[in-house]
Amino acid sequence: MPVVDLSMGGGVSSHAARRRSARLQRRESVRQRVQEQTNAAQGLPGDNAEAMSEEETDPEYVVEVAVGGSDSASILDDDDEMTDDEDSDEETEVRISFLSTGAARMQRRMRLEGQLSKLQRIPDDPTPIQQHINDLVKKHSCAINPRHRHKMGKGAGEGIAKLPAMLRLREANMLGNNAGFSAPQRCHMGAHLFRPDVPIEMIDRMQSRAYIGQFSADGDVFVAAFQHDRRIRLYETENNWRLRKDVHCRNLRWTVTDTCLSPDQQFLLYASINPTVHMVNMHAGGVESEANVTDIHEALHFDVTEERDSGYHHSFGIWSLRWGSDGREIVAGTGDHSLYVYNVERQKTVLRITGHQDDVNAVAFLEGSSHLIASGSDDTLIKVWDCRALGRGAKPAGVLVGHSEGLTHLDSKGDGRYLLSNSKDQTARLWDIRKMYSAQEFNRLPRPNIPSFGNWDYRWADFPARGYIVPHPHDVSVQAFRGHSVLQTLIRAYFSPAHSTGQRYVYTGSADGSVRIYDIVTGRTVNQLRYHHEIVRDLSWHPYEPMLVTTSFDGSVVQWEPRRLLEDSESDEDAGESSRPVRRRALPDDPGDDRLEDFY
């Protein structure tokens, strides 16, 4: 430690000199702690560490550390100079506390940089090429002129017809005996024609965040749920988006967390951050649906009946809701780390599965029947459950491992094999449940060595490893999709519809207000749609029409369609054959920027 001369001149008292000496000793102690933390973070011993630059210091505090051959060291604020004026011990302790906080932040920052240096950066996403698809189309196509439909069969025409016209003829089975594709081939070959990429209409706009947006199974109804308005609006898609039902929700806590429709499209369920789900008849009463005034909002209590009757209050929130295809059971993922199975006929909860270590944010049925259920949790795991072998203390049929952060959504392909997940680790992943670990295999897995980001909370901060690939040593996923942002809320991801695309794509909302469409085989982004200025939490692709509808925190519900089909429609209109309905609302250039604060 360098010798400090305390003889400041001017008759300094011995008491002041002792105070100043004690203060310098405390500062020297802080300097040594900072140096030790710096060396530990940089992996350097003793005084061989290089001096930290100003960029590495916390911006709130100016901390100067001179090491590695320097004769003196000081830990002083910019305006803190040695004068005859005495600082109080309280002020000195505050400075030391500030300096320690700054040093801790620097240490965390350097630890993060050390973790990121070991990770692989996400490569730039190349523009996907459709040439191989066009080559296949040409190979299996007759060269025909669509204006001469009577000349079908071998040798009918020269050159290659326009792809849209050719596909229409092929779908009509007018290209000869050997020229047609099978139904799956037709979907895959023409899928790129049905990718919505142009916003054409604002269906609705509320002064509140839109949390939910989903088509019914037949596509005739679209459901949108809004937070602060506490409303769920049902639109008739085949009737110029006429409002069928305006549901004023009952007993909400914060927002509507999820909705679902019954298999027969007769009833709507809505859930919130409490253990009660409400059921509304979609066809009863008028448009306005006020709970127990104009309509009955029947309460379905998911907390266990015996506990409720005994007076024990077990409160939890419901984050995800699914109605089984047979209409008999409803499954909910909850905030008490559980899955609840509710029997509609018996009007009671028949099963509670406590199979996770954190909130269950997503549930999904894996097939047409209600036997296999998947659950995704903040404990980073996806577990598959067989309802035919469940009971108290039941074990999962299998576990899917690969995410490094919590799950936000699950979607099933509907074939009992493939599953799609979205996660706070900024990836969506495709899974084949035939590759899942059994419960016994999972219990034998060693603890994974993956980067940990401490107390990072996706609601308030950006992902620390954005732009990097965070590998999981036990990953069994089939494909990973990267590029979208999962922050602040439980953003959803889905398979594209089978009828128009053959489920060739995966699409998801994003915290930056965009929509990403990925190729399911290559994992590459094939479209990034931009219009919204706030988070796109939920979105839905029409099951039969080339139409996508997005719901955003800017309060807007927007319809998208493929540019190519719009151009074909405009050409038909120019020729006097108008087949597309007149647009009901003009789409503004700016959906607004009414940002709201303090949200999940």
XYZ file of C-alpha atoms in Angstrom:
600
model
C 0.000 0.000 0.000
C 1.506 3.377 -0.991
C 2.387 5.790 1.788
C -0.080 8.652 2.039
C 1.242 11.960 3.348
C -1.379 13.464 5.651
C 0.523 16.668 6.353
C -1.743 19.002 4.396
C -0.374 22.183 5.879
C -2.335 24.993 7.522
C -2.318 23.475 11.018
C -4.483 20.455 10.567
C -5.589 19.008 13.903
C -4.608 15.507 14.918
C -8.314 14.557 15.205
C -8.988 15.573 11.595
C -5.867 13.718 10.486
C -7.090 10.517 12.179
C -10.504 10.876 10.569
C -8.942 11.380 7.174
C -6.628 8.431 7.693
C -9.545 6.164 8.624
C -11.455 7.297 5.563
C -8.481 6.523 3.317
C -8.140 3.084 4.863
C -11.782 2.310 4.156
C -11.376 3.458 0.569
C -8.250 1.368 0.208
C -10.218 -1.626 1.477
C -12.894 -0.997 -1.150
C -10.192 -0.642 -3.806
C -8.791 -4.024 -2.882
C -12.250 -5.642 -3.009
C -12.921 -4.127 -6.424
C -9.532 -5.346 -7.650
C -10.173 -8.866 -6.358
C -13.588 -8.979 -8.048
C -12.115 -7.652 -11.278
C -9.333 -10.227 -11.277
C -11.789 -13.012 -10.524
C -14.084 -11.928 -13.370
C -11.200 -11.658 -15.827
C -9.500 -14.805 -14.611
C -6.239 -12.934 -13.841
C -4.173 -13.294 -10.669
C -3.035 -10.456 -8.443
C -1.819 -7.216 -10.014
C -1.421 -8.661 -13.527
C -4.922 -7.567 -14.595
C -5.224 -4.739 -17.053
C -6.912 -1.514 -16.071
C -10.667 -1.431 -16.667
C -11.792 1.076 -19.272
C -14.513 3.604 -18.625
C -16.881 1.548 -20.806
C -16.535 -1.337 -18.354
C -17.430 0.771 -15.361
C -20.954 1.373 -14.197
C -22.261 4.596 -15.764
C -23.754 5.768 -12.493
C -20.426 5.784 -10.688
C -16.979 6.879 -11.872
C -14.587 4.321 -10.420
C -10.907 4.724 -11.287
C -8.649 1.736 -10.675
C -4.984 1.899 -11.613
C -3.201 -1.453 -11.345
C -0.376 -3.360 -12.944
C 2.712 -1.306 -12.102
C 1.032 1.905 -10.904
C 2.493 3.586 -7.840
C -0.807 4.907 -6.581
C -4.449 3.995 -6.671
C -7.524 5.993 -5.863
C -11.192 5.249 -5.650
C -12.735 8.686 -5.723
C -15.794 10.300 -7.247
C -15.097 12.979 -9.864
C -15.627 15.797 -7.366
C -14.095 14.034 -4.359
C -10.712 15.659 -3.643
C -8.543 15.749 -0.529
C -9.345 19.014 1.203
C -9.443 20.272 4.745
C -13.244 19.958 4.759
C -14.269 16.796 6.565
C -16.833 14.368 5.217
C -19.086 12.658 7.686
C -18.797 8.923 8.272
C -22.332 8.501 6.910
C -21.412 10.094 3.582
C -18.299 7.936 3.364
C -20.326 4.773 3.979
C -22.802 5.796 1.254
C -19.926 6.273 -1.194
C -18.524 2.872 -0.292
C -21.958 1.299 -0.813
C -22.288 2.944 -4.220
C -18.817 1.813 -5.213
C -19.534 -1.759 -4.116
C -22.778 -1.777 -6.128
C -20.954 -0.537 -9.196
C -18.284 -3.178 -8.764
C -20.917 -5.911 -8.474
C -22.557 -4.742 -11.680
C -19.225 -4.740 -13.465
C -18.573 -8.239 -12.226
C -21.960 -9.470 -13.513
C -21.363 -7.765 -16.847
C -17.961 -9.379 -17.294
C -19.316 -12.761 -16.214
C -22.027 -12.457 -18.890
C -19.436 -11.495 -21.497
C -17.429 -14.554 -20.517
C -20.482 -16.792 -20.973
C -21.380 -15.266 -24.336
C -17.822 -15.677 -25.613
C -18.305 -19.455 -25.387
C -21.559 -19.437 -27.402
C -22.042 -19.589 -31.145
C -23.650 -16.588 -32.808
C -26.894 -17.116 -34.706
C -25.997 -17.009 -38.435
C -27.674 -14.521 -40.731
C -30.910 -15.969 -42.073
C -30.510 -16.314 -45.862
C -33.401 -15.556 -48.149
C -35.123 -18.873 -48.956
C -35.117 -19.881 -52.619
C -38.268 -21.206 -54.255
C -36.477 -22.404 -57.406
C -36.483 -26.030 -56.334
C -40.242 -25.841 -55.879
C -40.681 -24.294 -59.317
C -38.480 -27.018 -60.814
C -40.669 -29.692 -59.259
C -43.787 -27.955 -60.519
C -42.398 -27.838 -64.062
C -41.305 -31.450 -63.894
C -44.750 -32.723 -62.942
C -46.749 -30.263 -65.043
C -48.222 -30.272 -68.505
C -47.218 -27.245 -70.570
C -50.624 -25.790 -71.287
C -52.245 -22.519 -72.086
C -55.040 -21.895 -69.555
C -57.073 -20.115 -72.238
C -57.481 -23.391 -74.171
C -58.956 -25.748 -71.612
C -60.299 -28.090 -74.290
C -56.738 -29.013 -75.251
C -56.007 -31.188 -72.262
C -53.680 -34.118 -72.112
C -50.362 -34.966 -73.669
C -48.715 -32.234 -75.756
C -51.371 -29.632 -75.019
C -49.509 -26.377 -75.567
C -46.017 -25.042 -75.474
C -44.138 -23.301 -72.661
C -44.949 -23.107 -68.981
C -48.292 -21.722 -67.846
C -48.586 -19.152 -65.102
C -48.246 -20.937 -61.804
C -51.540 -19.741 -60.202
C -53.561 -20.723 -63.268
C -51.765 -24.049 -63.530
C -52.438 -24.885 -59.898
C -56.107 -23.998 -60.262
C -56.343 -26.398 -63.206
C -54.501 -29.094 -61.316
C -56.822 -28.729 -58.333
C -59.726 -29.132 -60.754
C -58.086 -32.335 -62.057
C -58.003 -30.977 -65.613
C -54.405 -31.776 -66.524
C -54.694 -35.369 -67.671
C -54.437 -38.756 -66.006
C -50.801 -38.610 -64.912
C -50.250 -34.908 -64.351
C -52.039 -34.342 -61.052
C -50.487 -34.125 -57.596
C -51.816 -35.821 -54.527
C -53.532 -33.610 -51.971
C -50.428 -33.259 -49.733
C -48.261 -32.503 -52.772
C -50.659 -29.813 -53.939
C -50.592 -28.173 -50.519
C -46.805 -28.158 -50.328
C -46.164 -27.066 -53.908
C -48.556 -24.157 -53.760
C -48.078 -23.216 -50.116
C -45.971 -20.153 -50.919
C -48.929 -18.743 -52.877
C -51.052 -18.705 -49.735
C -48.656 -16.994 -47.331
C -50.375 -13.803 -46.123
C -47.960 -10.878 -46.340
C -50.010 -7.699 -46.915
C -52.148 -5.968 -44.244
C -55.410 -5.128 -45.996
C -57.937 -4.261 -43.312
C -58.221 -3.192 -39.685
C -61.072 -5.310 -38.390
C -61.326 -3.541 -35.041
C -59.461 -1.154 -32.790
C -59.882 -0.826 -29.016
C -58.248 1.440 -26.465
C -56.756 -1.583 -24.770
C -54.262 -4.370 -25.396
C -55.508 -7.313 -27.440
C -54.390 -10.487 -25.654
C -56.194 -13.237 -27.586
C -57.019 -13.700 -31.281
C -58.234 -17.058 -32.641
C -60.376 -18.488 -35.432
C -62.904 -21.189 -34.656
C -62.228 -24.668 -36.054
C -64.440 -23.998 -39.097
C -63.158 -20.439 -39.549
C -66.633 -18.865 -39.319
C -65.953 -17.055 -36.022
C -62.983 -15.021 -34.826
C -62.476 -14.431 -31.086
C -60.538 -11.403 -29.782
C -60.021 -10.620 -26.086
C -58.971 -7.212 -24.734
C -57.370 -6.442 -21.395
C -58.489 -3.161 -19.841
C -61.859 -3.146 -21.600
C -62.482 -6.568 -20.017
C -64.222 -7.653 -23.192
C -64.218 -10.555 -25.611
C -65.562 -9.843 -29.090
C -66.772 -12.523 -31.504
C -66.887 -11.665 -35.225
C -68.633 -13.483 -38.080
C -65.942 -13.832 -40.723
C -68.359 -14.868 -43.493
C -70.648 -11.897 -42.840
C -68.262 -8.974 -43.423
C -66.849 -9.367 -39.892
C -70.164 -8.497 -38.264
C -70.047 -8.479 -34.461
C -71.872 -11.558 -33.204
C -71.187 -11.212 -29.484
C -69.645 -8.572 -27.236
C -68.897 -10.333 -23.955
C -68.316 -8.205 -20.848
C -66.193 -10.528 -18.726
C -66.888 -11.391 -15.137
C -64.477 -11.606 -12.192
C -61.308 -10.883 -14.140
C -57.966 -10.465 -12.451
C -55.608 -8.394 -14.612
C -56.739 -9.776 -17.985
C -58.247 -12.635 -19.952
C -55.414 -15.166 -19.990
C -56.976 -17.620 -22.441
C -60.155 -18.546 -24.301
C -61.360 -21.609 -26.168
C -64.478 -22.754 -27.995
C -66.353 -26.003 -27.528
C -65.953 -28.613 -30.294
C -69.504 -27.911 -31.525
C -68.804 -24.128 -31.609
C -71.690 -23.458 -29.202
C -69.890 -22.282 -26.069
C -67.036 -19.934 -25.243
C -64.753 -20.413 -22.242
C -62.630 -17.615 -20.791
C -60.089 -17.756 -17.971
C -58.169 -15.291 -15.827
C -55.634 -15.306 -12.992
C -58.043 -17.070 -10.633
C -59.330 -20.662 -10.345
C -62.712 -20.006 -12.008
C -63.478 -20.382 -15.718
C -66.651 -18.871 -17.184
C -68.752 -20.388 -19.965
C -70.954 -18.338 -22.314
C -73.479 -19.576 -24.870
C -72.405 -17.964 -28.151
C -75.887 -18.181 -29.696
C -78.071 -17.142 -26.757
C -79.335 -13.601 -26.211
C -78.336 -10.550 -28.190
C -75.026 -9.051 -29.186
C -74.294 -7.510 -25.784
C -73.441 -10.180 -23.228
C -73.421 -8.791 -19.695
C -72.711 -11.408 -17.039
C -75.976 -12.554 -15.405
C -77.833 -9.558 -16.871
C -78.349 -10.341 -20.546
C -76.570 -13.721 -20.510
C -75.605 -16.416 -18.059
C -71.834 -16.662 -17.558
C -71.728 -20.053 -15.907
C -68.850 -20.439 -13.436
C -66.734 -23.598 -13.618
C -64.695 -23.972 -10.428
C -61.372 -25.667 -11.080
C -60.212 -25.733 -7.461
C -60.799 -29.133 -5.891
C -64.386 -29.460 -4.614
C -63.448 -31.065 -1.283
C -61.043 -28.235 -0.459
C -63.594 -25.582 -1.412
C -66.370 -27.204 0.654
C -64.094 -27.473 3.694
C -63.421 -23.738 3.623
C -59.802 -24.107 2.513
C -59.023 -21.400 -0.031
C -56.488 -22.557 -2.599
C -56.020 -19.707 -5.045
C -54.190 -19.979 -8.351
C -54.312 -18.476 -11.807
C -55.158 -20.255 -15.045
C -52.707 -19.539 -17.868
C -53.840 -21.975 -20.547
C -57.118 -23.665 -21.427
C -58.068 -26.466 -23.861
C -61.374 -28.221 -24.515
C -61.104 -31.885 -25.514
C -62.381 -32.926 -28.930
C -65.070 -35.152 -27.392
C -66.439 -32.174 -25.446
C -66.355 -33.995 -22.127
C -63.193 -32.646 -20.503
C -61.414 -29.312 -20.156
C -57.715 -29.119 -19.284
C -56.089 -26.086 -17.651
C -52.464 -25.164 -16.937
C -52.179 -23.193 -13.707
C -49.913 -21.053 -11.588
C -49.651 -23.636 -8.795
C -47.411 -25.847 -10.990
C -50.319 -28.136 -11.890
C -52.680 -29.385 -14.578
C -56.388 -29.605 -13.790
C -58.845 -31.833 -15.647
C -62.477 -30.685 -15.397
C -65.354 -33.001 -16.334
C -68.131 -30.995 -18.003
C -70.867 -33.579 -17.417
C -70.083 -33.999 -13.716
C -69.314 -30.277 -13.326
C -66.282 -30.834 -11.139
C -62.509 -31.190 -11.233
C -61.734 -34.884 -11.512
C -57.934 -34.773 -11.565
C -55.079 -32.555 -10.471
C -51.571 -33.363 -11.736
C -48.697 -31.705 -9.859
C -45.968 -32.579 -12.307
C -43.909 -29.387 -12.687
C -41.668 -27.198 -10.551
C -43.055 -23.868 -11.799
C -46.079 -22.273 -13.505
C -47.701 -24.342 -16.250
C -48.128 -21.744 -18.999
C -49.320 -24.000 -21.832
C -51.331 -27.169 -22.414
C -52.320 -28.969 -25.629
C -54.012 -32.175 -26.769
C -51.707 -34.152 -29.060
C -54.339 -35.860 -31.206
C -58.006 -35.959 -32.096
C -58.854 -37.899 -28.952
C -58.340 -36.517 -25.469
C -55.935 -39.187 -24.266
C -52.544 -37.502 -24.689
C -51.916 -34.087 -23.103
C -48.739 -32.006 -23.281
C -47.858 -29.375 -20.690
C -45.196 -26.662 -20.881
C -43.854 -24.918 -17.805
C -41.538 -22.195 -16.591
C -39.300 -25.038 -15.372
C -38.236 -25.285 -19.095
C -39.740 -28.781 -19.543
C -42.506 -30.197 -21.727
C -44.190 -33.256 -20.270
C -46.557 -35.643 -22.017
C -49.348 -37.286 -20.017
C -51.551 -40.260 -20.888
C -54.987 -39.670 -19.363
C -55.693 -43.401 -19.423
C -52.926 -44.029 -16.878
C -53.265 -41.042 -14.595
C -54.037 -40.896 -10.923
C -52.600 -39.497 -7.757
C -48.817 -39.451 -7.992
C -48.933 -40.284 -11.693
C -45.746 -39.985 -13.709
C -45.529 -38.469 -17.186
C -45.414 -40.726 -20.213
C -42.374 -38.772 -21.363
C -40.359 -35.558 -21.079
C -39.135 -33.284 -23.877
C -35.916 -31.428 -23.045
C -34.223 -28.665 -25.009
C -35.391 -25.230 -23.911
C -33.173 -23.233 -21.559
C -35.936 -20.876 -20.337
C -39.634 -21.177 -19.557
C -42.319 -22.164 -22.061
C -44.934 -19.665 -23.272
C -47.099 -21.743 -25.633
C -47.720 -25.185 -27.124
C -49.462 -26.153 -30.364
C -50.168 -29.661 -31.614
C -49.932 -30.743 -35.243
C -52.942 -32.954 -34.564
C -51.321 -36.227 -35.636
C -50.308 -37.436 -32.185
C -46.608 -37.103 -33.016
C -45.463 -33.547 -33.568
C -45.611 -30.624 -31.188
C -44.560 -26.977 -31.444
C -43.392 -24.883 -28.499
C -42.482 -21.241 -27.939
C -40.132 -20.169 -25.173
C -38.573 -17.270 -23.300
C -35.179 -18.469 -24.578
C -36.240 -16.703 -27.821
C -36.768 -19.903 -29.813
C -39.704 -21.914 -31.068
C -39.013 -25.642 -31.349
C -40.478 -28.587 -33.223
C -40.713 -31.884 -31.341
C -41.336 -35.511 -32.233
C -42.714 -37.187 -29.118
C -41.199 -40.490 -30.262
C -37.841 -38.984 -29.244
C -38.928 -37.976 -25.736
C -37.227 -39.308 -22.614
C -39.160 -41.687 -20.423
C -39.637 -40.610 -16.817
C -36.911 -43.041 -15.726
C -34.459 -41.865 -18.405
C -35.099 -38.245 -17.524
C -34.382 -38.852 -13.842
C -31.007 -40.378 -14.765
C -29.893 -37.416 -16.889
C -27.003 -35.390 -15.423
C -27.698 -31.808 -14.555
C -27.236 -29.743 -17.746
C -24.349 -27.301 -17.924
C -25.985 -24.341 -19.664
C -25.435 -20.596 -19.146
C -27.412 -19.106 -16.292
C -28.519 -15.498 -16.389
C -29.277 -15.047 -12.725
C -32.438 -13.154 -11.929
C -33.251 -12.201 -15.519
C -36.989 -11.538 -15.909
C -38.376 -11.536 -19.440
C -41.050 -9.000 -18.463
C -38.600 -6.188 -17.764
C -35.341 -6.825 -19.639
C -34.087 -8.036 -23.002
C -32.689 -11.555 -23.279
C -29.004 -11.421 -22.214
C -27.903 -13.906 -24.899
C -29.831 -12.401 -27.810
C -28.027 -13.169 -31.051
C -26.378 -16.297 -29.635
C -27.272 -19.981 -29.697
C -27.626 -21.371 -26.170
C -27.138 -25.144 -26.594
C -28.734 -27.717 -24.317
C -26.729 -30.943 -23.874
C -29.895 -33.089 -23.680
C -31.834 -31.399 -26.493
C -34.161 -33.774 -28.391
C -36.014 -31.192 -30.478
C -36.220 -31.731 -34.249
C -35.901 -28.100 -35.363
C -35.318 -24.683 -33.777
C -36.744 -21.419 -35.125
C -34.900 -18.216 -34.225
C -35.496 -14.574 -35.049
C -38.619 -13.512 -33.162
C -38.610 -11.911 -29.722
C -40.416 -13.395 -26.699
C -40.590 -10.700 -24.027
C -43.083 -9.180 -21.571
C -45.953 -11.621 -22.235
C -46.708 -15.236 -23.205
C -46.321 -14.919 -26.981
C -47.754 -17.760 -29.071
C -46.590 -19.881 -32.018
C -48.578 -22.211 -34.310
C -48.471 -24.644 -37.211
C -49.871 -23.230 -40.443
C -53.171 -24.830 -41.549
C -53.178 -28.204 -43.294
C -55.777 -27.331 -45.922
C -53.971 -24.443 -47.628
C -50.309 -25.026 -46.707
C -49.970 -28.685 -45.717
C -48.648 -27.398 -42.357
C -45.435 -26.490 -44.100
C -44.865 -23.370 -41.990
C -44.576 -22.252 -38.395
C -45.717 -18.729 -37.529
C -45.377 -16.669 -34.375
C -45.904 -13.215 -32.925
C -43.050 -11.126 -31.584
C -42.340 -8.479 -28.967
C -41.065 -6.100 -31.665
C -44.539 -5.955 -33.241
C -43.719 -8.192 -36.205
C -44.899 -11.620 -37.334
C -42.440 -14.355 -38.350
C -43.258 -17.192 -40.730
C -40.677 -20.012 -40.768
C -40.162 -22.936 -43.115
C -40.732 -26.013 -40.983
C -37.977 -28.040 -42.712
C -35.149 -25.516 -43.033
C -36.022 -23.386 -40.004
C -35.468 -20.246 -42.076
C -37.631 -17.143 -42.044
C -39.679 -16.964 -45.251
C -41.669 -13.855 -44.280
C -41.432 -11.139 -41.659
C -44.628 -9.090 -41.541
C -44.532 -5.566 -40.128
C -47.399 -3.236 -39.332
C -48.020 -3.152 -35.569
C -46.069 -0.844 -33.253
C -46.627 -2.956 -30.145
C -46.315 -6.614 -29.164
C -48.138 -9.186 -31.283
C -49.127 -11.675 -28.593
C -51.569 -13.843 -30.510
C -52.447 -14.479 -34.138
C -54.395 -16.990 -36.194
C -54.247 -18.352 -39.750
C -57.667 -19.142 -41.218
C -58.079 -22.945 -41.430
C -59.248 -22.827 -45.072
C -58.730 -19.353 -46.529
C -55.366 -17.628 -47.264
C -55.941 -15.152 -44.459
C -54.035 -14.269 -41.282
C -55.389 -12.116 -38.442
C -53.097 -10.568 -35.828
C -53.958 -9.045 -32.449
C -51.574 -6.598 -30.830
C -50.978 -4.621 -27.667
C -51.652 -1.504 -29.754
C -55.329 -2.560 -29.558
C -55.746 -3.373 -33.242
C -57.043 -6.499 -34.964
C -55.601 -6.632 -38.501
C -56.288 -8.911 -41.468
C -53.498 -10.005 -43.843
C -53.714 -11.640 -47.281
C -51.205 -12.843 -49.908
C -49.950 -10.150 -52.250
C -50.054 -12.468 -55.252
C -53.729 -13.307 -54.798
C -54.530 -9.615 -54.407
C -52.749 -8.906 -57.680
C -54.675 -11.702 -59.413
C -57.915 -10.318 -57.968
C -57.111 -6.839 -59.238
C -56.419 -8.295 -62.687
C -59.807 -10.024 -62.634
C -61.485 -6.766 -61.610
C -59.785 -4.980 -64.500
C -61.234 -7.646 -66.783
C -64.691 -7.086 -65.308
C -64.746 -10.228 -63.147
C -64.828 -8.957 -59.585
C -64.863 -11.793 -57.070
C -63.357 -10.158 -54.004
C -65.650 -8.306 -51.565
C -65.234 -4.590 -51.119
C -63.003 -3.680 -48.212
C -65.028 -2.622 -45.182
C -62.485 -0.338 -43.497
C -59.491 1.604 -44.665
C -56.250 0.492 -43.054
C -54.346 3.444 -41.535
C -50.631 3.786 -42.109
C -50.036 4.029 -38.356
C -52.010 1.869 -35.897
C -51.151 4.318 -33.136
C -48.680 4.375 -30.320
C -50.809 4.339 -27.198
C -48.234 2.544 -25.083
C -49.361 1.180 -21.744
C -47.217 0.577 -18.719
C -46.793 -2.047 -16.012
C -47.904 -5.088 -17.961
C -47.020 -8.781 -17.927
